[in-house]
Amino acid sequence: MVKLTYYFVREKIMAKTKTLYFGAGWFNEKQNKAYKEAMDALKLNPTVDLENSYVPLDNQYKGIRVDEHPEYLHDIEWASATYHNDLIGIKSSDIMLGVYLPEEEDVGLGMELGYALSQGKYILLVVPDEDYGKPINLMSWGVCDNVIKMSELKDFDFNRPRFNFYDGAVY
Amino acid sequence: MVKLTYYFVREKIMAKTKTLYFGAGWFNEKQNKAYKEAMDALKLNPTVDLENSYVPLDNQYKGIRVDEHPEYLHDIEWASATYHNDLIGIKSSDIMLGVYLPEEEDVGLGMELGYALSQGKYILLVVPDEDYGKPINLMSWGVCDNVIKMSELKDFDFNRPRFNFYDGAVY
Amino acid sequence: MVKLTYYFVREKIMAKTKTLYFGAGWFNEKQNKAYKEAMDALKLNPTVDLENSYVPLDNQYKGIRVDEHPEYLHDIEWASATYHNDLIGIKSSDIMLGVYLPEEEDVGLGMELGYALSQGKYILLVVPDEDYGKPINLMSWGVCDNVIKMSELKDFDFNRPRFNFYDGAVY
Amino acid sequence: MVKLTYYFVREKIMAKTKTLYFGAGWFNEKQNKAYKEAMDALKLNPTVDLENSYVPLDNQYKGIRVDEHPEYLHDIEWASATYHNDLIGIKSSDIMLGVYLPEEEDVGLGMELGYALSQGKYILLVVPDEDYGKPINLMSWGVCDNVIKMSELKDFDFNRPRFNFYDGAVY
Amino acid sequence: MVKLTYYFVREKIMAKTKTLYFGAGWFNEKQNKAYKEAMDALKLNPTVDLENSYVPLDNQYKGIRVDEHPEYLHDIEWASATYHNDLIGIKSSDIMLGVYLPEEEDVGLGMELGYALSQGKYILLVVPDEDYGKPINLMSWGVCDNVIKMSELKDFDFNRPRFNFYDGAVY
Amino acid sequence: MVKLTYYFVREKIMAKTKTLYFGAGWFNEKQNKAYKEAMDALKLNPTVDLENSYVPLDNQYKGIRVDEHPEYLHDIEWASATYHNDLIGIKSSDIMLGVYLPEEEDVGLGMELGYALSQGKYILLVVPDEDYGKPINLMSWGVCDNVIKMSELKDFDFNRPRFNFYDGAVY
């Protein structure tokens, strides 16, 4: 049993982990489905430190979501703090992850990708298997370092991030 | 008449001009309308050097538009060159202009805004008068330096760019 | 007379000008004196476009100065807009000018110098003749590209900015 | 006892740590007091790797302090190396920490904050409890990501850095 | 004659000009030949402001060239100032020009190209006609925005810089 | 034996490691010798995580080396992917290591050094003992944070990277 403990610990030490910014929308059913699938995959990925990663939905100022509290739509303090917090999420994480739906591209994710580029982050897009190959925007294509399928996310080695082209169309 | 010449020339010298990256979509009727209105306003603006500005639609690789030539949707050379050219358009222009439709936000423009931030460009969003005030994405709200109405564009002083908050909603 | 016009115009064309961010304090008599001297010198400098330069004191949000309106000391909207505007002043000007008093160094100017470095601006410090040579902070010494005397400012060629060491002490 | 070992080790593994740049003055009694308090708090903070953090006072070129060796006040080699080393301290640490005294703001710390912004570091200001709330400079207010009290430093979670506004005045 | 004057002046006003960093070696005959050819072409190019451009050879600290004064090979002050000055030349010019000899690639130019990328400069390589097409280093290939022949330099429009691939080999 | 396990594990935890970009040429015998020596030293260095470091030679697109497959010399896809991958190697590693031969300076390494500067990496040059002191290019001298001998590499503490001048000539 002592030996068992020893090996288990050793394995834990070997498994370096990376933190990431979880760029994903939550505004419709399709987005919510992809959101959940990506999150589940990350929980299984031994190279991810999910506990210290940044999830925008969990970090809105004072815990207020504008979709539930429309009275904050014109609140400069709320907007400014939430925006600033998201930038911190990107700059203080190791990886920029974008859950990307080719038919529902999002301007907010676009800006986050541009910011992540400026902060020197590895940028990975994850596309649901059924959408992989569909045309994506030229700027998203150019800014990212790799595009993988959702089913590949749980095994992606974030300790050895590498380049690859999107195996699909770009418009 | 000599005097006339002199004053005319003097006025030209005074009018310093700025170049800009013209960030605007051309994929549907509403975008095309805003595209044309913005272009018309810039032609009237004495602080803009439109001749040396960068218009993405006029600068696609080898003059090829993928919407007209879908056989280029998988062409890495075309995508790489067009993407790279657009980045040059942003980094070598003085101003980043985004023609912004709150109800048709564009991931490509989002990424361009993020890149423009990293290149230290003044970022101006222009919203059609009839849409001004409608909710815009938080990241677009935070990254821009000012948001004006389309009708204000022809008189905007690009030689004295300043900050202001969007006088509308943010989600 | 025609010829006269011609030469006059030609001279105007030759005189390219640069815009600058006017980094100077206005909180006590000594600062106000240096502020005025530097401003007077810039007006005489033919390589400076003062009209399109950025002067922080003239660009506080809604024209409100907190030293005159202490009720704004806790106003996030005012602080956020004024801060953001100053950053625009730096990133959209050609030159970062710091009016530097060795015995009254200013944390705000320090931060502006660090930001100007990141924006790739030429950083020039101007020290009143009577203070030139006195010890300045190590970080100010390192971040700037040149340090000149106030009396040299009116003749400084901003079209040909070059490096030099501060001819004084650093602590 | 085997089980005990196992749990102890597991806890150690969980406790990821961050390195930081220790931005604090040492030129008068008040500064020295805050310096010591901050250092003591960091020693207690389980999310800090103090051993591999950068403390400017311990890293001056050849171990020479100009306050003790004024003959180095005009030494370009000393100044250049010490300046360069401090920049390395910032860029190669995870966090920029500023021990901030509202009534003794420091130009050197100001520049370091601006540089840390450009390097994408999380910027945390720590203010002695008795000074917390007093007015701070606008540029320090804008550049930082959070401002906490000295008494909160030992428990601050550097693995989950987040945004907050200074709960005090800004001028 | 009045009319003549008018048109002449108008032409001058239209011809906006750009400054550039002249990245070229001067250490052997082949380099000197390309150096001179490039300089001659720039003098003929109406979109170049050569007077306010930066030529490294003309801007070494105190006018001292180490190839003529080997006693400066170990002088930290000379090296530090000359290095710093060259960086200013890049950051304060509009364009990064590299006179590029495929068979005599230069580490110094390589570093300047990398720095120019970080400063958001348009990067143009010019290759002597007789060498155009020969293999160039992968990093030089990737970092530049365009590669032209020496004979094309005098007509290159620096006011409308665009992307193109090198029409040659890369190793 | 339980105690033994405990201490061994503790030691492993203490030894934080850094990843690096291995900038070294492989085009002639001298380069290959230095390449191998540096690699051997890194394997012995307890502060290096070699497994997750980036070695360019092992990361060429599709495993193809142009020196062995000259038919790829004109392949835009190969060049673009390999270039992009190398940039990822730099931006996602902690340290930029350059194996530097004063008499065989390399333009590709030069560009990598400039890029590493922009990404805020600690830049270390390693020179074979027998070449240490020989003149190196001014831009390499200025961009690096330290220059050590090959024999010092195995003991270099990458967890505490510091500045030092090259103890040799610069031209």
Tab-separated table of N, CA and C in Angstrom, chain E residues 28-132:
chain	number	residue	atom	x	y	z
E	28	ASN	N	30.806	44.470	-46.112
E	28	ASN	CA	31.609	43.958	-47.225
E	28	ASN	C	31.109	44.585	-48.528
E	29	GLU	N	31.787	44.264	-49.616
E	29	GLU	CA	31.524	44.936	-50.884
E	29	GLU	C	30.093	44.711	-51.375
E	30	LYS	N	29.649	43.475	-51.277
E	30	LYS	CA	28.306	43.165	-51.757
E	30	LYS	C	27.237	43.944	-50.972
E	31	GLN	N	27.440	43.993	-49.664
E	31	GLN	CA	26.519	44.766	-48.823
E	31	GLN	C	26.563	46.250	-49.196
E	32	ASN	N	27.770	46.758	-49.402
E	32	ASN	CA	27.895	48.182	-49.734
E	32	ASN	C	27.219	48.519	-51.058
E	33	LYS	N	27.310	47.598	-52.004
E	33	LYS	CA	26.665	47.808	-53.306
E	33	LYS	C	25.133	47.882	-53.140
E	34	ALA	N	24.596	46.930	-52.394
E	34	ALA	CA	23.143	46.904	-52.194
E	34	ALA	C	22.693	48.117	-51.375
E	35	TYR	N	23.509	48.482	-50.406
E	35	TYR	CA	23.255	49.658	-49.565
E	35	TYR	C	23.076	50.884	-50.439
E	36	LYS	N	24.018	51.086	-51.368
E	36	LYS	CA	24.003	52.273	-52.226
E	36	LYS	C	22.825	52.241	-53.208
E	37	GLU	N	22.560	51.082	-53.752
E	37	GLU	CA	21.442	50.960	-54.700
E	37	GLU	C	20.109	51.273	-54.028
E	38	ALA	N	19.959	50.754	-52.822
E	38	ALA	CA	18.707	50.991	-52.099
E	38	ALA	C	18.563	52.473	-51.758
E	39	MET	N	19.642	53.070	-51.307
E	39	MET	CA	19.605	54.493	-50.954
E	39	MET	C	19.269	55.340	-52.178
E	40	ASP	N	19.864	55.017	-53.321
E	40	ASP	CA	19.574	55.760	-54.548
E	40	ASP	C	18.100	55.633	-54.944
E	41	ALA	N	17.564	54.445	-54.800
E	41	ALA	CA	16.155	54.227	-55.159
E	41	ALA	C	15.230	55.037	-54.249
E	42	LEU	N	15.575	55.070	-52.958
E	42	LEU	CA	14.723	55.801	-52.014
E	42	LEU	C	14.710	57.300	-52.310
E	43	LYS	N	15.862	57.812	-52.778
E	43	LYS	CA	15.917	59.244	-53.107
E	43	LYS	C	14.959	59.580	-54.251
E	44	LEU	N	14.710	58.607	-55.105
E	44	LEU	CA	13.818	58.834	-56.253
E	44	LEU	C	12.354	58.579	-55.897
E	45	ASN	N	12.117	57.932	-54.785
E	45	ASN	CA	10.745	57.539	-54.436
E	45	ASN	C	9.995	58.724	-53.810
E	46	PRO	N	8.932	59.202	-54.468
E	46	PRO	CA	8.232	60.393	-53.974
E	46	PRO	C	7.407	60.143	-52.717
E	47	THR	N	7.251	58.889	-52.295
E	47	THR	CA	6.468	58.624	-51.082
E	47	THR	C	7.362	58.440	-49.852
E	48	VAL	N	8.655	58.709	-50.020
E	48	VAL	CA	9.593	58.541	-48.907
E	48	VAL	C	10.117	59.896	-48.412
E	49	ASP	N	10.111	60.060	-47.100
E	49	ASP	CA	10.713	61.236	-46.464
E	49	ASP	C	12.081	60.804	-45.934
E	50	LEU	N	13.060	60.875	-46.805
E	50	LEU	CA	14.382	60.356	-46.451
E	50	LEU	C	15.078	61.233	-45.410
E	51	GLU	N	14.785	62.514	-45.464
E	51	GLU	CA	15.425	63.467	-44.546
E	51	GLU	C	15.149	63.109	-43.078
E	52	ASN	N	13.933	62.669	-42.819
E	52	ASN	CA	13.571	62.339	-41.442
E	52	ASN	C	13.570	60.843	-41.166
E	53	SER	N	14.156	60.093	-42.072
E	53	SER	CA	14.267	58.657	-41.848
E	53	SER	C	15.493	58.365	-40.981
E	54	TYR	N	15.618	57.104	-40.555
E	54	TYR	CA	16.705	56.740	-39.644
E	54	TYR	C	17.682	55.794	-40.336
E	55	VAL	N	18.919	56.206	-40.423
E	55	VAL	CA	19.974	55.401	-41.030
E	55	VAL	C	20.974	55.017	-39.928
E	56	PRO	N	21.000	53.754	-39.514
E	56	PRO	CA	21.843	53.331	-38.382
E	56	PRO	C	23.298	53.807	-38.473
E	57	LEU	N	23.884	53.660	-39.645
E	57	LEU	CA	25.293	54.023	-39.778
E	57	LEU	C	25.558	55.486	-39.429
E	58	ASP	N	24.547	56.341	-39.642
E	58	ASP	CA	24.705	57.769	-39.340
E	58	ASP	C	24.361	58.100	-37.904
E	59	ASN	N	23.982	57.090	-37.128
E	59	ASN	CA	23.485	57.383	-35.786
E	59	ASN	C	24.161	56.566	-34.698
E	60	GLN	N	25.420	56.249	-34.882
E	60	GLN	CA	26.116	55.524	-33.842
E	60	GLN	C	26.547	56.540	-32.774
E	61	TYR	N	26.580	56.057	-31.536
E	61	TYR	CA	26.824	56.942	-30.385
E	61	TYR	C	28.109	57.754	-30.546
E	62	LYS	N	27.968	59.058	-30.436
E	62	LYS	CA	29.090	59.993	-30.557
E	62	LYS	C	29.788	59.884	-31.911
E	63	GLY	N	29.074	59.340	-32.895
E	63	GLY	CA	29.651	59.235	-34.230
E	63	GLY	C	30.787	58.235	-34.350
E	64	ILE	N	30.877	57.353	-33.368
E	64	ILE	CA	31.985	56.391	-33.359
E	64	ILE	C	31.555	55.060	-33.977
E	65	ARG	N	32.317	54.562	-34.939
E	65	ARG	CA	32.081	53.246	-35.534
E	65	ARG	C	33.080	52.261	-34.949
E	66	VAL	N	32.595	51.148	-34.405
E	66	VAL	CA	33.520	50.190	-33.783
E	66	VAL	C	34.452	49.540	-34.794
E	67	ASP	N	34.022	49.474	-36.067
E	67	ASP	CA	34.936	48.867	-37.036
E	67	ASP	C	36.161	49.762	-37.245
E	68	GLU	N	36.018	51.042	-36.965
E	68	GLU	CA	37.158	51.947	-37.081
E	68	GLU	C	37.818	52.209	-35.719
E	69	HIS	N	37.066	52.003	-34.648
E	69	HIS	CA	37.586	52.241	-33.299
E	69	HIS	C	37.388	50.999	-32.427
E	70	PRO	N	38.189	49.956	-32.652
E	70	PRO	CA	37.994	48.699	-31.916
E	70	PRO	C	38.117	48.842	-30.410
E	71	GLU	N	38.662	49.979	-29.945
E	71	GLU	CA	38.770	50.152	-28.488
E	71	GLU	C	37.384	50.303	-27.840
E	72	TYR	N	36.343	50.495	-28.681
E	72	TYR	CA	34.991	50.607	-28.130
E	72	TYR	C	34.248	49.264	-28.088
E	73	LEU	N	34.923	48.200	-28.517
E	73	LEU	CA	34.272	46.879	-28.559
E	73	LEU	C	33.786	46.412	-27.185
E	74	HIS	N	34.394	46.912	-26.118
E	74	HIS	CA	33.984	46.517	-24.765
E	74	HIS	C	33.363	47.670	-23.989
E	75	ASP	N	32.892	48.697	-24.693
E	75	ASP	CA	32.378	49.883	-24.011
E	75	ASP	C	30.851	49.791	-23.837
E	76	ILE	N	30.426	49.540	-22.606
E	76	ILE	CA	28.996	49.361	-22.332
E	76	ILE	C	28.204	50.623	-22.661
E	77	GLU	N	28.752	51.780	-22.388
E	77	GLU	CA	28.041	53.019	-22.659
E	77	GLU	C	27.795	53.167	-24.163
E	78	TRP	N	28.830	52.914	-24.962
E	78	TRP	CA	28.670	53.031	-26.415
E	78	TRP	C	27.633	52.029	-26.938
E	79	ALA	N	27.768	50.782	-26.513
E	79	ALA	CA	26.872	49.736	-27.008
E	79	ALA	C	25.431	50.002	-26.600
E	80	SER	N	25.264	50.387	-25.349
E	80	SER	CA	23.924	50.618	-24.822
E	80	SER	C	23.234	51.769	-25.553
E	81	ALA	N	23.956	52.850	-25.781
E	81	ALA	CA	23.367	54.018	-26.443
E	81	ALA	C	23.072	53.737	-27.913
E	82	THR	N	23.993	53.060	-28.580
E	82	THR	CA	23.788	52.789	-30.008
E	82	THR	C	22.623	51.814	-30.207
E	83	TYR	N	22.573	50.787	-29.356
E	83	TYR	CA	21.454	49.834	-29.417
E	83	TYR	C	20.119	50.543	-29.185
E	84	HIS	N	20.072	51.345	-28.139
E	84	HIS	CA	18.852	52.064	-27.780
E	84	HIS	C	18.429	52.999	-28.917
E	85	ASN	N	19.400	53.668	-29.507
E	85	ASN	CA	19.113	54.601	-30.601
E	85	ASN	C	18.491	53.870	-31.793
E	86	ASP	N	19.014	52.697	-32.107
E	86	ASP	CA	18.462	51.931	-33.223
E	86	ASP	C	17.006	51.525	-32.957
E	87	LEU	N	16.725	51.142	-31.708
E	87	LEU	CA	15.333	50.810	-31.383
E	87	LEU	C	14.434	52.036	-31.579
E	88	ILE	N	14.919	53.206	-31.181
E	88	ILE	CA	14.156	54.442	-31.412
E	88	ILE	C	13.927	54.637	-32.903
E	89	GLY	N	14.971	54.380	-33.680
E	89	GLY	CA	14.835	54.515	-35.126
E	89	GLY	C	13.696	53.674	-35.671
E	90	ILE	N	13.564	52.474	-35.149
E	90	ILE	CA	12.483	51.595	-35.617
E	90	ILE	C	11.131	52.061	-35.109
E	91	LYS	N	11.036	52.315	-33.812
E	91	LYS	CA	9.717	52.633	-33.259
E	91	LYS	C	9.182	53.981	-33.710
E	92	SER	N	10.073	54.923	-34.049
E	92	SER	CA	9.590	56.249	-34.434
E	92	SER	C	9.532	56.451	-35.952
E	93	SER	N	9.811	55.419	-36.722
E	93	SER	CA	9.645	55.496	-38.177
E	93	SER	C	8.362	54.773	-38.587
E	94	ASP	N	7.868	55.091	-39.782
E	94	ASP	CA	6.632	54.461	-40.241
E	94	ASP	C	6.856	53.055	-40.782
E	95	ILE	N	8.011	52.848	-41.400
E	95	ILE	CA	8.262	51.618	-42.154
E	95	ILE	C	9.584	50.984	-41.722
E	96	MET	N	9.614	49.638	-41.691
E	96	MET	CA	10.860	48.912	-41.466
E	96	MET	C	11.311	48.363	-42.813
E	97	LEU	N	12.429	48.886	-43.299
E	97	LEU	CA	12.963	48.408	-44.572
E	97	LEU	C	14.190	47.549	-44.318
E	98	GLY	N	14.211	46.374	-44.905
E	98	GLY	CA	15.387	45.513	-44.765
E	98	GLY	C	15.994	45.236	-46.127
E	99	VAL	N	17.224	45.672	-46.337
E	99	VAL	CA	17.944	45.323	-47.563
E	99	VAL	C	18.484	43.921	-47.334
E	100	TYR	N	17.951	42.960	-48.094
E	100	TYR	CA	18.142	41.563	-47.743
E	100	TYR	C	18.941	40.794	-48.793
E	101	LEU	N	20.073	40.240	-48.353
E	101	LEU	CA	20.912	39.427	-49.243
E	101	LEU	C	20.769	37.961	-48.838
E	102	PRO	N	20.051	37.163	-49.645
E	102	PRO	CA	19.773	35.761	-49.272
E	102	PRO	C	21.014	34.958	-48.886
E	103	GLU	N	22.150	35.284	-49.481
E	103	GLU	CA	23.339	34.492	-49.157
E	103	GLU	C	24.213	35.120	-48.078
E	104	GLU	N	23.778	36.256	-47.555
E	104	GLU	CA	24.513	36.875	-46.447
E	104	GLU	C	23.529	37.410	-45.431
E	105	GLU	N	22.748	36.511	-44.882
E	105	GLU	CA	21.727	36.933	-43.920
E	105	GLU	C	22.376	37.397	-42.635
E	106	ASP	N	21.766	38.359	-41.970
E	106	ASP	CA	22.404	39.046	-40.859
E	106	ASP	C	21.565	38.956	-39.584
E	107	VAL	N	22.204	38.483	-38.509
E	107	VAL	CA	21.492	38.300	-37.245
E	107	VAL	C	20.928	39.612	-36.706
E	108	GLY	N	21.649	40.703	-36.945
E	108	GLY	CA	21.190	42.003	-36.457
E	108	GLY	C	19.908	42.428	-37.147
E	109	LEU	N	19.863	42.256	-38.452
E	109	LEU	CA	18.641	42.568	-39.181
E	109	LEU	C	17.509	41.656	-38.714
E	110	GLY	N	17.837	40.396	-38.446
E	110	GLY	CA	16.825	39.466	-37.943
E	110	GLY	C	16.168	39.991	-36.689
E	111	MET	N	16.991	40.436	-35.737
E	111	MET	CA	16.435	40.953	-34.485
E	111	MET	C	15.608	42.214	-34.750
E	112	GLU	N	16.078	43.079	-35.623
E	112	GLU	CA	15.336	44.298	-35.943
E	112	GLU	C	13.963	43.976	-36.549
E	113	LEU	N	13.916	42.926	-37.362
E	113	LEU	CA	12.639	42.520	-37.946
E	113	LEU	C	11.668	42.061	-36.857
E	114	GLY	N	12.185	41.297	-35.909
E	114	GLY	CA	11.340	40.839	-34.810
E	114	GLY	C	10.849	41.998	-33.962
E	115	TYR	N	11.727	42.962	-33.720
E	115	TYR	CA	11.326	44.139	-32.945
E	115	TYR	C	10.304	44.973	-33.722
E	116	ALA	N	10.524	45.141	-35.029
E	116	ALA	CA	9.596	45.912	-35.858
E	116	ALA	C	8.204	45.277	-35.857
E	117	LEU	N	8.157	43.954	-35.850
E	117	LEU	CA	6.863	43.257	-35.762
E	117	LEU	C	6.139	43.682	-34.486
E	118	SER	N	6.874	43.706	-33.381
E	118	SER	CA	6.256	44.042	-32.096
E	118	SER	C	5.814	45.500	-32.035
E	119	GLN	N	6.405	46.345	-32.855
E	119	GLN	CA	6.044	47.770	-32.861
E	119	GLN	C	4.997	48.084	-33.925
E	120	GLY	N	4.473	47.046	-34.571
E	120	GLY	CA	3.393	47.242	-35.537
E	120	GLY	C	3.812	47.960	-36.812
E	121	LYS	N	5.063	47.824	-37.206
E	121	LYS	CA	5.540	48.481	-38.418
E	121	LYS	C	5.306	47.600	-39.646
E	122	TYR	N	5.074	48.224	-40.780
E	122	TYR	CA	5.034	47.506	-42.040
E	122	TYR	C	6.468	47.103	-42.362
E	123	ILE	N	6.677	45.833	-42.676
E	123	ILE	CA	8.029	45.311	-42.883
E	123	ILE	C	8.219	44.920	-44.343
E	124	LEU	N	9.123	45.614	-44.987
E	124	LEU	CA	9.392	45.368	-46.398
E	124	LEU	C	10.834	44.915	-46.580
E	125	LEU	N	11.019	43.774	-47.255
E	125	LEU	CA	12.368	43.333	-47.599
E	125	LEU	C	12.631	43.659	-49.070
E	126	VAL	N	13.853	44.118	-49.343
E	126	VAL	CA	14.258	44.413	-50.712
E	126	VAL	C	15.451	43.533	-51.051
E	127	VAL	N	15.317	42.780	-52.133
E	127	VAL	CA	16.377	41.848	-52.541
E	127	VAL	C	16.930	42.292	-53.900
E	128	PRO	N	18.258	42.341	-54.036
E	128	PRO	CA	18.829	42.670	-55.349
E	128	PRO	C	18.228	41.765	-56.423
E	129	ASP	N	17.963	42.348	-57.595
E	129	ASP	CA	17.297	41.585	-58.670
E	129	ASP	C	17.975	40.248	-58.952
E	130	GLU	N	19.308	40.251	-58.939
E	130	GLU	CA	20.039	39.033	-59.302
E	130	GLU	C	19.927	37.942	-58.225
E	131	ASP	N	19.502	38.322	-57.013
E	131	ASP	CA	19.378	37.339	-55.932
E	131	ASP	C	17.929	36.963	-55.642
E	132	TYR	N	17.020	37.691	-56.252
E	132	TYR	CA	15.596	37.460	-55.972
E	132	TYR	C	15.171	36.048	-56.383
